[in-house]
Tab-separated table of C-alpha atoms and ligand atoms in Angstrom:
chain	number	residue	atom	x	y	z
A	7	MET	CA	80.241	95.218	71.635
A	8	ILE	CA	80.131	93.228	74.860
A	9	LYS	CA	82.953	90.689	75.373
A	10	TYR	CA	82.175	88.060	78.012
A	11	ASN	CA	84.753	86.602	80.357
A	12	SER	CA	86.516	83.408	79.564
A	13	LYS	CA	85.470	80.262	81.298
A	14	GLU	CA	88.881	78.676	80.614
A	15	PHE	CA	92.383	79.236	81.798
A	16	PRO	CA	94.189	81.658	79.433
A	17	LYS	CA	96.356	80.084	76.669
A	18	ASP	CA	99.550	81.508	78.024
A	19	PHE	CA	98.735	80.572	81.670
A	20	LEU	CA	101.833	80.167	83.707
A	21	TRP	CA	101.322	76.797	85.414
A	22	GLY	CA	104.185	76.029	87.721
A	23	GLY	CA	105.878	75.609	91.113
A	24	ALA	CA	107.559	77.738	93.692
A	25	VAL	CA	110.374	77.071	96.221
A	26	THR	CA	113.082	79.077	97.887
A	27	ALA	CA	116.819	78.790	97.834
A	28	THR	CA	117.201	77.965	101.483
A	29	GLN	CA	114.476	75.325	101.696
A	30	THR	CA	115.976	73.438	98.722
A	31	GLU	CA	119.692	74.068	97.952
A	32	GLY	CA	121.411	73.023	101.198
A	33	ASN	CA	125.242	73.448	100.942
A	34	TRP	CA	125.049	76.359	103.356
A	35	ASP	CA	128.831	76.853	103.586
A	36	VAL	CA	129.899	75.933	100.064
A	37	ASP	CA	131.641	78.060	97.460
A	38	GLY	CA	131.858	81.078	99.726
A	39	LYS	CA	128.277	81.424	100.777
A	40	GLY	CA	127.649	83.522	103.896
A	41	VAL	CA	125.255	82.535	106.766
A	42	THR	CA	121.617	83.508	106.372
A	43	PRO	CA	118.807	83.384	109.047
A	44	PRO	CA	117.216	80.106	107.799
A	45	ASP	CA	120.636	78.336	108.337
A	46	LEU	CA	120.305	79.022	112.090
A	47	ILE	CA	116.855	77.290	112.712
A	48	ALA	CA	117.394	73.817	114.147
A	49	TYR	CA	114.754	71.061	113.884
A	50	GLU	CA	112.912	70.456	117.108
A	51	GLU	CA	109.950	68.066	117.059
A	52	GLY	CA	106.609	69.876	117.498
A	53	LYS	CA	108.208	73.314	117.539
A	54	THR	CA	107.393	76.230	115.293
A	55	GLN	CA	110.117	78.898	115.031
A	56	ASN	CA	109.487	81.780	117.389
A	57	ASP	CA	111.718	83.877	115.257
A	58	LEU	CA	113.407	85.908	117.911
A	59	MET	CA	117.236	85.607	117.999
A	60	SER	CA	119.895	87.574	119.972
A	61	THR	CA	123.430	88.033	118.692
A	62	GLU	CA	124.531	85.515	121.234
A	63	GLU	CA	122.093	82.879	119.950
A	64	ILE	CA	123.094	83.555	116.318
A	65	LYS	CA	126.761	82.985	117.264
A	66	ALA	CA	125.870	79.852	119.267
A	67	ALA	CA	123.820	78.475	116.339
A	68	ILE	CA	126.611	79.044	113.854
A	69	GLU	CA	129.043	77.075	116.046
A	70	ASP	CA	126.500	74.381	117.232
A	71	LYS	CA	127.622	70.873	116.169
A	72	GLU	CA	124.896	69.012	118.185
A	73	ASN	CA	121.588	69.765	116.607
A	74	TYR	CA	120.274	69.258	113.187
A	75	TYR	CA	119.678	72.378	110.986
A	76	PRO	CA	117.558	71.147	108.008
A	77	ARG	CA	118.027	74.165	105.747
A	78	ARG	CA	121.870	73.722	105.797
A	79	TYR	CA	121.308	70.452	103.819
A	80	ALA	CA	117.773	70.670	102.501
A	81	ILE	CA	117.204	68.445	99.407
A	82	ASP	CA	120.690	69.200	97.949
A	83	PHE	CA	119.096	71.094	95.040
A	84	TYR	CA	122.479	72.868	94.726
A	85	HIS	CA	123.695	69.628	93.064
A	86	THR	CA	120.536	67.901	92.038
A	87	TYR	CA	118.882	70.724	90.156
A	88	PRO	CA	119.509	69.329	86.666
A	89	GLN	CA	117.620	66.033	87.492
A	90	ASP	CA	114.989	67.904	89.514
A	91	ILE	CA	114.322	70.298	86.667
A	92	ALA	CA	114.050	67.352	84.333
A	93	LEU	CA	111.274	65.896	86.527
A	94	LEU	CA	109.497	69.265	86.707
A	95	LYS	CA	109.769	69.485	82.936
A	96	GLU	CA	108.140	66.061	82.714
A	97	LEU	CA	105.443	67.367	84.989
A	98	GLY	CA	104.977	69.986	82.363
A	99	ILE	CA	105.477	73.172	84.266
A	100	LYS	CA	105.871	76.370	82.341
A	101	SER	CA	107.239	78.520	85.171
A	102	PHE	CA	109.417	77.995	88.236
A	103	ARG	CA	109.856	80.443	91.079
A	104	THR	CA	112.856	80.206	93.308
A	105	SER	CA	114.900	82.801	95.235
A	106	ILE	CA	118.495	83.793	94.747
A	107	ASN	CA	120.261	83.465	98.028
A	108	TRP	CA	121.609	86.980	98.817
A	109	GLY	CA	124.241	85.266	101.006
A	110	ARG	CA	125.625	83.339	98.109
A	111	LEU	CA	126.303	86.497	96.134
A	112	PHE	CA	127.214	88.826	99.006
A	113	PRO	CA	128.335	86.607	101.925
A	114	ASN	CA	128.572	89.496	104.309
A	115	GLY	CA	126.078	91.810	102.469
A	116	ASP	CA	128.353	94.784	102.485
A	117	GLU	CA	130.996	93.726	99.961
A	118	GLU	CA	131.523	95.861	96.860
A	119	GLN	CA	131.688	92.944	94.449
A	120	PRO	CA	129.646	89.704	94.228
A	121	ASN	CA	130.977	86.247	94.880
A	122	GLU	CA	131.644	84.845	91.366
A	123	LYS	CA	131.023	81.244	92.526
A	124	GLY	CA	127.478	82.289	93.757
A	125	LEU	CA	126.726	83.923	90.396
A	126	GLU	CA	128.000	80.910	88.455
A	127	PHE	CA	125.507	78.581	90.324
A	128	TYR	CA	122.525	80.843	89.470
A	129	ASP	CA	123.771	81.243	85.897
A	130	ASN	CA	123.710	77.506	85.548
A	131	LEU	CA	120.306	77.074	87.264
A	132	ILE	CA	118.571	79.798	85.260
A	133	ASP	CA	120.134	78.512	82.018
A	134	GLU	CA	118.883	75.104	82.877
A	135	LEU	CA	115.302	76.390	83.290
A	136	ILE	CA	115.454	78.336	80.059
A	137	LYS	CA	116.866	75.314	78.182
A	138	ASN	CA	113.807	73.395	79.413
A	139	GLU	CA	111.457	76.268	78.302
A	140	ILE	CA	110.576	77.032	81.942
A	141	GLU	CA	110.065	80.693	82.699
A	142	PRO	CA	112.144	81.631	85.732
A	143	VAL	CA	110.463	83.799	88.367
A	144	ILE	CA	112.999	85.192	90.869
A	145	THR	CA	112.442	86.230	94.427
A	146	ILE	CA	115.286	88.567	95.365
A	147	SER	CA	114.918	87.977	99.094
A	148	HIS	CA	113.017	85.187	100.744
A	149	PHE	CA	114.339	85.338	104.325
A	150	GLU	CA	118.013	85.281	103.043
A	151	MET	CA	119.557	88.411	104.302
A	152	PRO	CA	123.313	87.798	105.047
A	153	VAL	CA	123.523	87.535	108.884
A	154	ASN	CA	126.347	89.974	109.023
A	155	LEU	CA	123.803	92.738	108.030
A	156	SER	CA	121.900	91.662	111.165
A	157	THR	CA	124.619	91.688	113.686
A	158	LYS	CA	126.628	94.654	112.256
A	159	TYR	CA	123.807	96.942	111.025
A	160	LYS	CA	120.673	95.626	112.873
A	161	GLY	CA	119.062	94.310	109.745
A	162	TRP	CA	116.223	96.259	108.059
A	163	TYR	CA	115.914	98.545	111.131
A	164	SER	CA	118.842	100.360	109.509
A	165	ARG	CA	118.115	102.608	106.499
A	166	GLU	CA	121.707	101.832	105.317
A	167	VAL	CA	120.773	98.279	104.453
A	168	ILE	CA	118.700	99.644	101.538
A	169	ASP	CA	121.956	100.521	99.781
A	170	PHE	CA	123.396	96.996	100.216
A	171	TYR	CA	120.189	95.497	98.908
A	172	MET	CA	120.241	97.885	95.925
A	173	ARG	CA	123.848	96.919	95.125
A	174	TYR	CA	122.709	93.272	95.072
A	175	CYS	CA	119.684	94.114	92.946
A	176	GLU	CA	121.806	95.998	90.386
A	177	VAL	CA	124.053	92.911	89.944
A	178	LEU	CA	120.974	90.719	89.407
A	179	PHE	CA	119.166	92.943	86.986
A	180	LYS	CA	122.258	93.573	84.855
A	181	HIS	CA	123.589	89.958	84.968
A	182	PHE	CA	120.252	88.270	84.170
A	183	LYS	CA	119.004	90.913	81.784
A	184	GLY	CA	117.131	89.174	78.992
A	185	ARG	CA	117.006	85.955	80.904
A	186	VAL	CA	114.814	86.768	83.850
A	187	LYS	CA	111.718	88.958	83.312
A	188	TYR	CA	109.586	88.294	86.473
A	189	TRP	CA	111.026	89.610	89.777
A	190	VAL	CA	109.660	89.610	93.289
A	191	PRO	CA	111.690	92.050	95.443
A	192	PHE	CA	110.616	90.421	98.697
A	193	ASP	CA	108.509	87.425	99.653
A	194	GLU	CA	105.427	88.222	101.691
A	195	MET	CA	106.060	91.760	102.751
A	196	ASN	CA	103.214	91.561	105.265
A	197	LEU	CA	104.454	88.886	107.672
A	198	ILE	CA	104.879	91.340	110.585
A	199	HIS	CA	102.354	89.497	112.725
A	200	ARG	CA	104.715	86.599	112.994
A	201	GLU	CA	108.305	87.477	112.193
A	202	SER	CA	111.096	89.599	113.300
A	203	PHE	CA	114.501	87.897	112.695
A	204	SER	CA	113.844	86.006	109.431
A	205	GLN	CA	111.797	88.905	107.759
A	206	PHE	CA	113.701	91.854	109.188
A	207	GLY	CA	117.014	90.359	110.382
A	208	MET	CA	116.762	92.354	113.671
A	209	PRO	CA	118.572	90.593	116.523
A	210	SER	CA	116.413	90.761	119.633
A	211	ASP	CA	119.144	92.276	121.923
A	212	LEU	CA	119.803	95.095	119.376
A	213	VAL	CA	116.308	95.970	118.437
A	214	GLU	CA	113.321	95.561	120.704
A	215	ASN	CA	110.653	93.448	119.004
A	216	ASN	CA	107.746	95.822	119.033
A	217	LEU	CA	105.366	97.190	116.484
A	218	GLU	CA	107.089	100.540	116.058
A	219	ASN	CA	110.408	98.920	115.282
A	220	LYS	CA	108.709	96.485	112.894
A	221	LEU	CA	107.088	99.375	111.066
A	222	ILE	CA	110.459	101.217	110.800
A	223	ALA	CA	112.028	98.069	109.206
A	224	LEU	CA	108.996	97.587	106.925
A	225	HIS	CA	109.221	101.212	105.834
A	226	HIS	CA	112.813	100.491	104.767
A	227	LYS	CA	111.810	97.282	102.978
A	228	LEU	CA	108.968	99.162	101.216
A	229	LEU	CA	111.410	101.794	100.050
A	230	ALA	CA	113.905	99.100	98.906
A	231	SER	CA	111.098	97.343	96.971
A	232	SER	CA	110.035	100.593	95.175
A	233	LEU	CA	113.638	101.478	94.381
A	234	ALA	CA	114.277	97.957	93.060
A	235	THR	CA	111.095	98.223	90.928
A	236	LYS	CA	112.333	101.458	89.352
A	237	LEU	CA	115.862	100.129	88.822
A	238	ALA	CA	114.535	96.942	87.179
A	239	HIS	CA	112.531	99.181	84.788
A	240	ASP	CA	115.528	101.422	84.077
A	241	ILE	CA	117.737	98.542	83.296
A	242	ASP	CA	115.241	96.675	81.116
A	243	LYS	CA	111.799	97.929	80.326
A	244	LYS	CA	110.731	94.418	79.728
A	245	ASN	CA	111.173	93.580	83.456
A	246	LYS	CA	107.891	92.976	85.357
A	247	VAL	CA	108.097	93.497	89.031
A	248	ALA	CA	105.621	92.223	91.716
A	249	ALA	CA	104.212	93.567	94.925
A	250	MET	CA	103.901	90.378	96.964
A	251	ILE	CA	101.812	89.583	99.997
A	252	LEU	CA	100.620	86.532	101.955
A	253	THR	CA	96.929	87.053	101.947
A	254	ASN	CA	95.737	87.833	105.472
A	255	TYR	CA	92.315	89.166	104.550
A	256	ALA	CA	89.619	88.638	107.150
A	257	TYR	CA	86.127	87.437	107.509
A	258	PRO	CA	84.023	88.981	110.191
A	259	ALA	CA	83.335	86.679	113.155
A	260	SER	CA	79.577	87.509	112.945
A	261	SER	CA	77.329	89.805	111.048
A	262	SER	CA	77.398	92.458	113.921
A	263	PRO	CA	78.489	95.795	112.458
A	264	GLU	CA	81.263	95.868	115.071
A	265	ASP	CA	82.755	92.644	113.744
A	266	VAL	CA	82.174	93.684	110.106
A	267	LEU	CA	84.045	96.924	110.796
A	268	ALA	CA	86.757	95.045	112.518
A	269	ALA	CA	87.241	92.802	109.412
A	270	GLN	CA	87.383	95.927	107.273
A	271	ARG	CA	89.960	97.471	109.543
A	272	ASN	CA	92.041	94.291	109.164
A	273	ASN	CA	91.875	94.373	105.503
A	274	GLN	CA	92.769	98.029	105.381
A	275	PHE	CA	95.913	97.326	107.423
A	276	GLU	CA	96.703	94.418	105.190
A	277	ASN	CA	96.355	96.555	102.118
A	278	TYR	CA	98.889	98.922	103.550
A	279	TYR	CA	101.678	97.045	101.646
A	280	LEU	CA	99.806	97.072	98.291
A	281	ASP	CA	98.666	100.649	98.793
A	282	VAL	CA	102.338	101.727	99.092
A	283	LEU	CA	103.750	99.475	96.334
A	284	VAL	CA	100.869	99.681	93.842
A	285	ARG	CA	99.467	103.225	94.448
A	286	GLY	CA	102.648	104.816	95.841
A	287	LYS	CA	101.076	106.095	99.135
A	288	TYR	CA	100.643	105.096	102.743
A	289	PRO	CA	96.926	104.485	103.336
A	290	GLY	CA	94.895	106.708	105.744
A	291	THR	CA	94.347	103.907	108.303
A	292	MET	CA	98.039	103.314	108.656
A	293	LEU	CA	98.772	107.017	109.033
A	294	ARG	CA	96.095	107.161	111.712
A	295	LEU	CA	97.573	104.094	113.522
A	296	ILE	CA	101.089	105.700	113.412
A	297	GLU	CA	99.864	109.017	114.707
A	298	GLU	CA	97.663	107.561	117.482
A	299	GLN	CA	100.504	105.336	118.758
A	300	GLY	CA	102.956	108.218	118.650
A	301	PHE	CA	105.352	106.208	116.403
A	302	ASN	CA	108.242	107.698	114.456
A	303	ILE	CA	108.840	105.423	111.502
A	304	GLY	CA	111.630	107.545	110.064
A	305	TYR	CA	109.630	108.671	106.981
A	306	GLN	CA	111.709	111.249	105.001
A	307	SER	CA	110.611	113.915	102.540
A	308	GLU	CA	112.312	112.140	99.645
A	309	ASP	CA	110.237	109.017	100.380
A	310	ASP	CA	107.088	110.237	98.636
A	311	ALA	CA	108.976	110.409	95.272
A	312	ILE	CA	110.509	106.968	95.796
A	313	PHE	CA	107.060	105.361	96.250
A	314	GLU	CA	105.550	107.371	93.428
A	315	ASN	CA	108.270	106.302	90.978
A	316	GLY	CA	108.547	102.656	91.820
A	317	LYS	CA	105.100	101.199	91.348
A	318	ALA	CA	104.647	97.493	90.839
A	319	ASP	CA	103.630	95.964	87.523
A	320	PHE	CA	101.504	93.224	89.024
A	321	ILE	CA	100.368	91.704	92.307
A	322	SER	CA	101.606	88.426	93.525
A	323	VAL	CA	100.097	86.475	96.414
A	324	SER	CA	100.632	83.352	98.370
A	325	TYR	CA	97.472	81.864	99.632
A	326	TYR	CA	96.949	79.714	102.720
A	327	GLY	CA	93.494	80.798	103.754
A	328	ASN	CA	91.951	83.843	105.276
A	329	ARG	CA	91.721	85.101	108.926
A	330	THR	CA	88.633	85.550	110.919
A	331	VAL	CA	88.474	88.515	113.261
A	332	SER	CA	86.063	90.120	115.734
A	333	ALA	CA	85.738	93.583	117.307
A	334	GLU	CA	87.594	92.184	120.289
A	335	SER	CA	90.322	90.280	118.429
A	336	ILE	CA	91.210	93.231	116.154
A	337	LYS	CA	92.743	94.980	119.136
A	338	ASN	CA	95.587	92.457	118.868
A	339	TRP	CA	96.562	93.509	115.379
A	340	PRO	CA	98.889	92.501	113.731
A	341	ASN	CA	97.868	89.148	115.237
A	342	PRO	CA	94.040	89.240	115.431
A	343	ALA	CA	93.007	85.798	114.069
A	344	ILE	CA	90.405	83.635	115.805
A	345	ASP	CA	89.003	80.265	114.890
A	346	ASN	CA	86.416	79.897	112.222
A	347	PRO	CA	84.143	76.845	112.619
A	348	HIS	CA	83.147	76.997	108.923
A	349	VAL	CA	86.701	76.569	107.579
A	350	LYS	CA	88.578	73.281	107.465
A	351	LYS	CA	92.100	72.826	108.823
A	352	ASN	CA	94.830	70.485	107.586
A	353	ALA	CA	96.906	68.074	109.804
A	354	PHE	CA	99.248	70.966	110.641
A	355	ASP	CA	96.382	73.209	111.757
A	356	TRP	CA	96.606	75.381	108.675
A	357	LEU	CA	93.392	76.476	106.899
A	358	GLU	CA	92.051	74.950	103.770
A	359	ASP	CA	89.534	77.308	102.208
A	360	PRO	CA	89.068	77.113	98.471
A	361	ILE	CA	86.226	79.589	98.365
A	362	GLY	CA	88.405	82.000	100.248
A	363	LEU	CA	90.751	81.858	97.302
A	364	ARG	CA	88.097	83.233	94.978
A	365	TYR	CA	87.028	85.850	97.566
A	366	THR	CA	90.653	86.994	97.990
A	367	LEU	CA	91.573	87.319	94.308
A	368	ASN	CA	88.337	89.127	93.498
A	369	LYS	CA	88.825	91.434	96.439
A	370	ILE	CA	92.410	92.376	95.361
A	371	TYR	CA	91.418	92.943	91.739
A	372	ASP	CA	88.349	94.993	92.680
A	373	GLN	CA	90.630	97.254	94.611
A	374	TYR	CA	93.790	97.512	92.518
A	375	GLN	CA	92.857	96.500	88.985
A	376	LEU	CA	96.310	94.910	88.297
A	377	PRO	CA	96.932	91.400	87.033
A	378	ILE	CA	97.535	88.859	89.750
A	379	PHE	CA	99.986	86.063	89.787
A	380	LEU	CA	99.098	83.322	92.332
A	381	MET	CA	102.621	82.420	93.473
A	382	GLU	CA	102.011	79.946	96.300
A	383	LEU	CA	99.142	77.450	96.611
A	384	GLY	CA	99.351	74.229	98.540
A	385	THR	CA	98.731	72.343	101.777
A	386	GLY	CA	101.063	70.356	104.054
A	387	ILE	CA	100.431	66.567	104.035
A	388	HIS	CA	102.021	63.659	105.897
A	389	ASP	CA	102.660	61.446	102.893
A	390	LYS	CA	103.278	57.695	103.233
A	391	VAL	CA	105.404	55.577	100.873
A	392	GLU	CA	103.774	52.226	100.357
A	393	ASP	CA	105.450	49.706	98.065
A	394	GLY	CA	107.453	52.518	96.541
A	395	LYS	CA	104.338	54.625	95.799
A	396	VAL	CA	102.626	57.635	97.357
A	397	HIS	CA	98.832	57.592	97.019
A	398	ASP	CA	98.152	61.200	97.860
A	399	HIS	CA	94.481	61.477	96.823
A	400	ASN	CA	93.994	64.143	99.570
A	401	ARG	CA	96.478	66.406	97.590
A	402	ILE	CA	94.588	65.842	94.358
A	403	LYS	CA	91.281	66.756	96.070
A	404	PHE	CA	92.889	69.858	97.556
A	405	PHE	CA	94.081	71.104	94.161
A	406	GLU	CA	90.921	70.179	92.358
A	407	GLU	CA	88.836	72.253	94.787
A	408	ASN	CA	91.141	75.158	94.681
A	409	LEU	CA	91.594	75.122	90.921
A	410	GLN	CA	87.816	75.061	90.502
A	411	GLN	CA	87.676	78.289	92.534
A	412	LEU	CA	90.564	79.722	90.535
A	413	LYS	CA	88.659	79.006	87.323
A	414	GLN	CA	85.567	80.692	88.825
A	415	THR	CA	87.695	83.710	89.500
A	416	ILE	CA	88.894	83.791	85.978
A	417	TYR	CA	85.283	83.672	84.871
A	418	ASP	CA	84.580	86.471	87.312
A	419	GLY	CA	86.839	88.494	85.059
A	420	VAL	CA	89.939	88.682	87.209
A	421	PRO	CA	93.185	88.535	85.115
A	422	ILE	CA	95.215	85.676	86.680
A	423	MET	CA	98.678	85.366	85.146
A	424	GLY	CA	99.544	81.998	86.530
A	425	CYS	CA	99.396	79.476	89.439
A	426	LEU	CA	102.549	78.275	91.092
A	427	THR	CA	101.975	75.373	93.505
A	428	TRP	CA	104.041	75.609	96.681
A	429	GLY	CA	106.972	73.094	96.815
A	430	PRO	CA	106.133	70.986	93.662
A	431	ILE	CA	109.040	68.860	94.958
A	432	ASP	CA	109.158	68.171	98.720
A	433	ILE	CA	111.256	70.757	100.520
A	434	VAL	CA	111.939	71.742	104.189
A	435	SER	CA	109.100	73.497	105.822
A	436	ASN	CA	109.700	77.110	106.752
A	437	ALA	CA	107.705	77.424	110.032
A	438	SER	CA	108.519	74.104	111.570
A	439	ALA	CA	111.773	73.019	109.780
A	440	GLN	CA	110.166	69.677	109.049
A	441	MET	CA	110.625	67.470	105.937
A	442	SER	CA	107.534	65.508	106.946
A	443	LYS	CA	105.297	68.523	106.150
A	444	ARG	CA	105.167	67.793	102.472
A	445	TYR	CA	103.730	69.845	99.560
A	446	GLY	CA	105.145	68.158	96.550
A	447	PHE	CA	104.009	66.119	93.521
A	448	ILE	CA	107.539	64.589	93.841
A	449	TYR	CA	108.445	62.860	97.048
A	450	VAL	CA	111.980	63.274	98.367
A	451	ASP	CA	113.253	60.453	100.613
A	452	ILE	CA	114.678	62.505	103.422
A	453	ASP	CA	113.213	62.641	107.003
A	454	ASP	CA	112.992	65.300	109.678
A	455	HIS	CA	116.445	64.352	110.915
A	456	GLY	CA	118.042	64.480	107.510
A	457	LYS	CA	118.141	60.710	107.093
A	458	GLY	CA	117.171	59.036	103.853
A	459	THR	CA	118.522	58.239	100.355
A	460	GLY	CA	117.296	61.540	98.765
A	461	LYS	CA	115.575	59.426	96.145
A	462	ARG	CA	112.827	61.224	94.197
A	463	ILE	CA	109.434	59.383	93.677
A	464	LYS	CA	106.545	60.613	91.578
A	465	LYS	CA	103.363	60.629	93.781
A	466	ASP	CA	99.917	59.849	92.306
A	467	SER	CA	99.260	63.542	92.140
A	468	PHE	CA	102.129	63.917	89.624
A	469	GLU	CA	100.154	62.383	86.835
A	470	TRP	CA	97.049	64.188	87.842
A	471	PHE	CA	98.655	67.653	87.762
A	472	GLN	CA	100.570	66.746	84.654
A	473	ASN	CA	97.180	66.195	82.990
A	474	VAL	CA	95.894	69.472	84.324
A	475	ILE	CA	98.740	71.333	82.726
A	476	LYS	CA	98.638	69.340	79.453
A	477	THR	CA	94.938	70.104	79.013
A	478	ASN	CA	95.279	73.668	80.384
A	479	GLY	CA	92.789	72.828	83.197
A	480	LYS	CA	90.055	71.767	80.709
A	481	ASP	CA	88.753	69.019	83.124
A	482	ILE	CA	88.510	71.339	86.057
A	483	LYS	CA	84.689	71.679	86.390
A	484	ILE	CA	82.983	74.845	87.402
B	510	BG6	C1	104.981	80.666	102.919
B	510	BG6	C2	106.484	80.900	102.738
B	510	BG6	O1	104.446	81.627	103.661
B	510	BG6	O2	104.617	79.500	103.439
B	510	BG6	C3	107.214	79.697	102.421
B	510	BG6	O3	106.736	81.914	101.711
B	510	BG6	C4	106.751	78.527	103.222
B	510	BG6	O4	108.597	79.904	102.571
B	510	BG6	C5	105.259	78.352	102.939
B	510	BG6	O5	107.453	77.338	103.037
B	510	BG6	C6	104.637	77.165	103.669
B	510	BG6	O6	104.898	77.232	105.007
B	510	BG6	P1	105.597	75.969	105.753
B	510	BG6	O7	105.897	76.447	107.090
B	510	BG6	O8	104.556	74.915	105.718
B	510	BG6	O9	106.762	75.549	105.012
């Protein structure tokens, strides 16, 4: 008997929001927390982090008293979480993703035992979510490796760091057993086109910032992710562990076969992470690249079994648009993107491409046939407060267009577990350390220099999204 696809969001759809520890909590040196890379990025107007730091620069940033480091203070979620969760509950969210800051639990990363004060904070936070019937989704590492693991061990370049990460994971899986079910071992495994220090913790004077070294670090992170997946399953078979990527799929710049092949090549490279974490194997295109370049990524004989035994339960993606590539630009992989005149950009030059969301989710499901959890969806906006209100109709339009495409995707037959909007409450931007690049339904009165009352204001989009959740997206038209 044929059973047609649903035209509606599933009944148990996880509507929600996502943030990170370092973009919200602040209190960077409180209760024994160790320093982590995001604590070291100062705000500089108009500057996007270049993400290379030497050991000297790390030391200088830790001691710097002149500049403003937004993530050291963020929105003070460390203290305001009960009120903020109450607001999110009023918004109606069913699920909240945040990260646990590795540096709060293991300030230096290589201790034998966790810092009790750090555990206590996350106990309280997770209990508060559960009390409000909000499903916690936990990212184990979202750029928060203790900086001591960088300066002493060269970050993920060192295979030894896997053991420290596993010690941390074991504490989490045992301590939060029965309270947390959804785990994301690492945020956006595939950011190698951009990042070296925040993703890999490799100081630029200790490890040269080149593709071979990044692939070595990535190999170690992929192993850690697979080992964590297996451990999560061993400790509690109810645990569900994600393979997470930022979608970097490509459109061809033209219909020429050369450009189409280039887009396919980009997509095969981007699938490298999912191939390893979902299928348990390095894909052919990556093996060819490694061989042709003469790289040695430190692959050991036991690694086959680690990947085979630690396959992810679902795929999680963050979506901020797709790349466009040509036969020429693909030569610059992992940074081959060129402009696409058919796709809009926001005020911060980031893409806004709702149809691309449908394309991406279909593409992933066609290939991997696993449920997909959309864990970041949003666009940065310069909001203005007028008479105590924020009329953010552009945000409503953005979500309306994207949720229409998400509903289309569900009607295409793709199993989507949930949709977490990025930064449902305003938080510090990752790339530019700005507060004025806002994503939230809730405004936070803090500016780029850390000035402001910290007051929370519900934007116009708050009520709109509240209604979307309440009606389970019934009014989203397709
Ligand atoms: C994602 C990251 O790639 O992009 C988040 O996981 C980040 O940490 C988000 O905040 C949006 O980027 P930005 O730079 O606008 O904050």
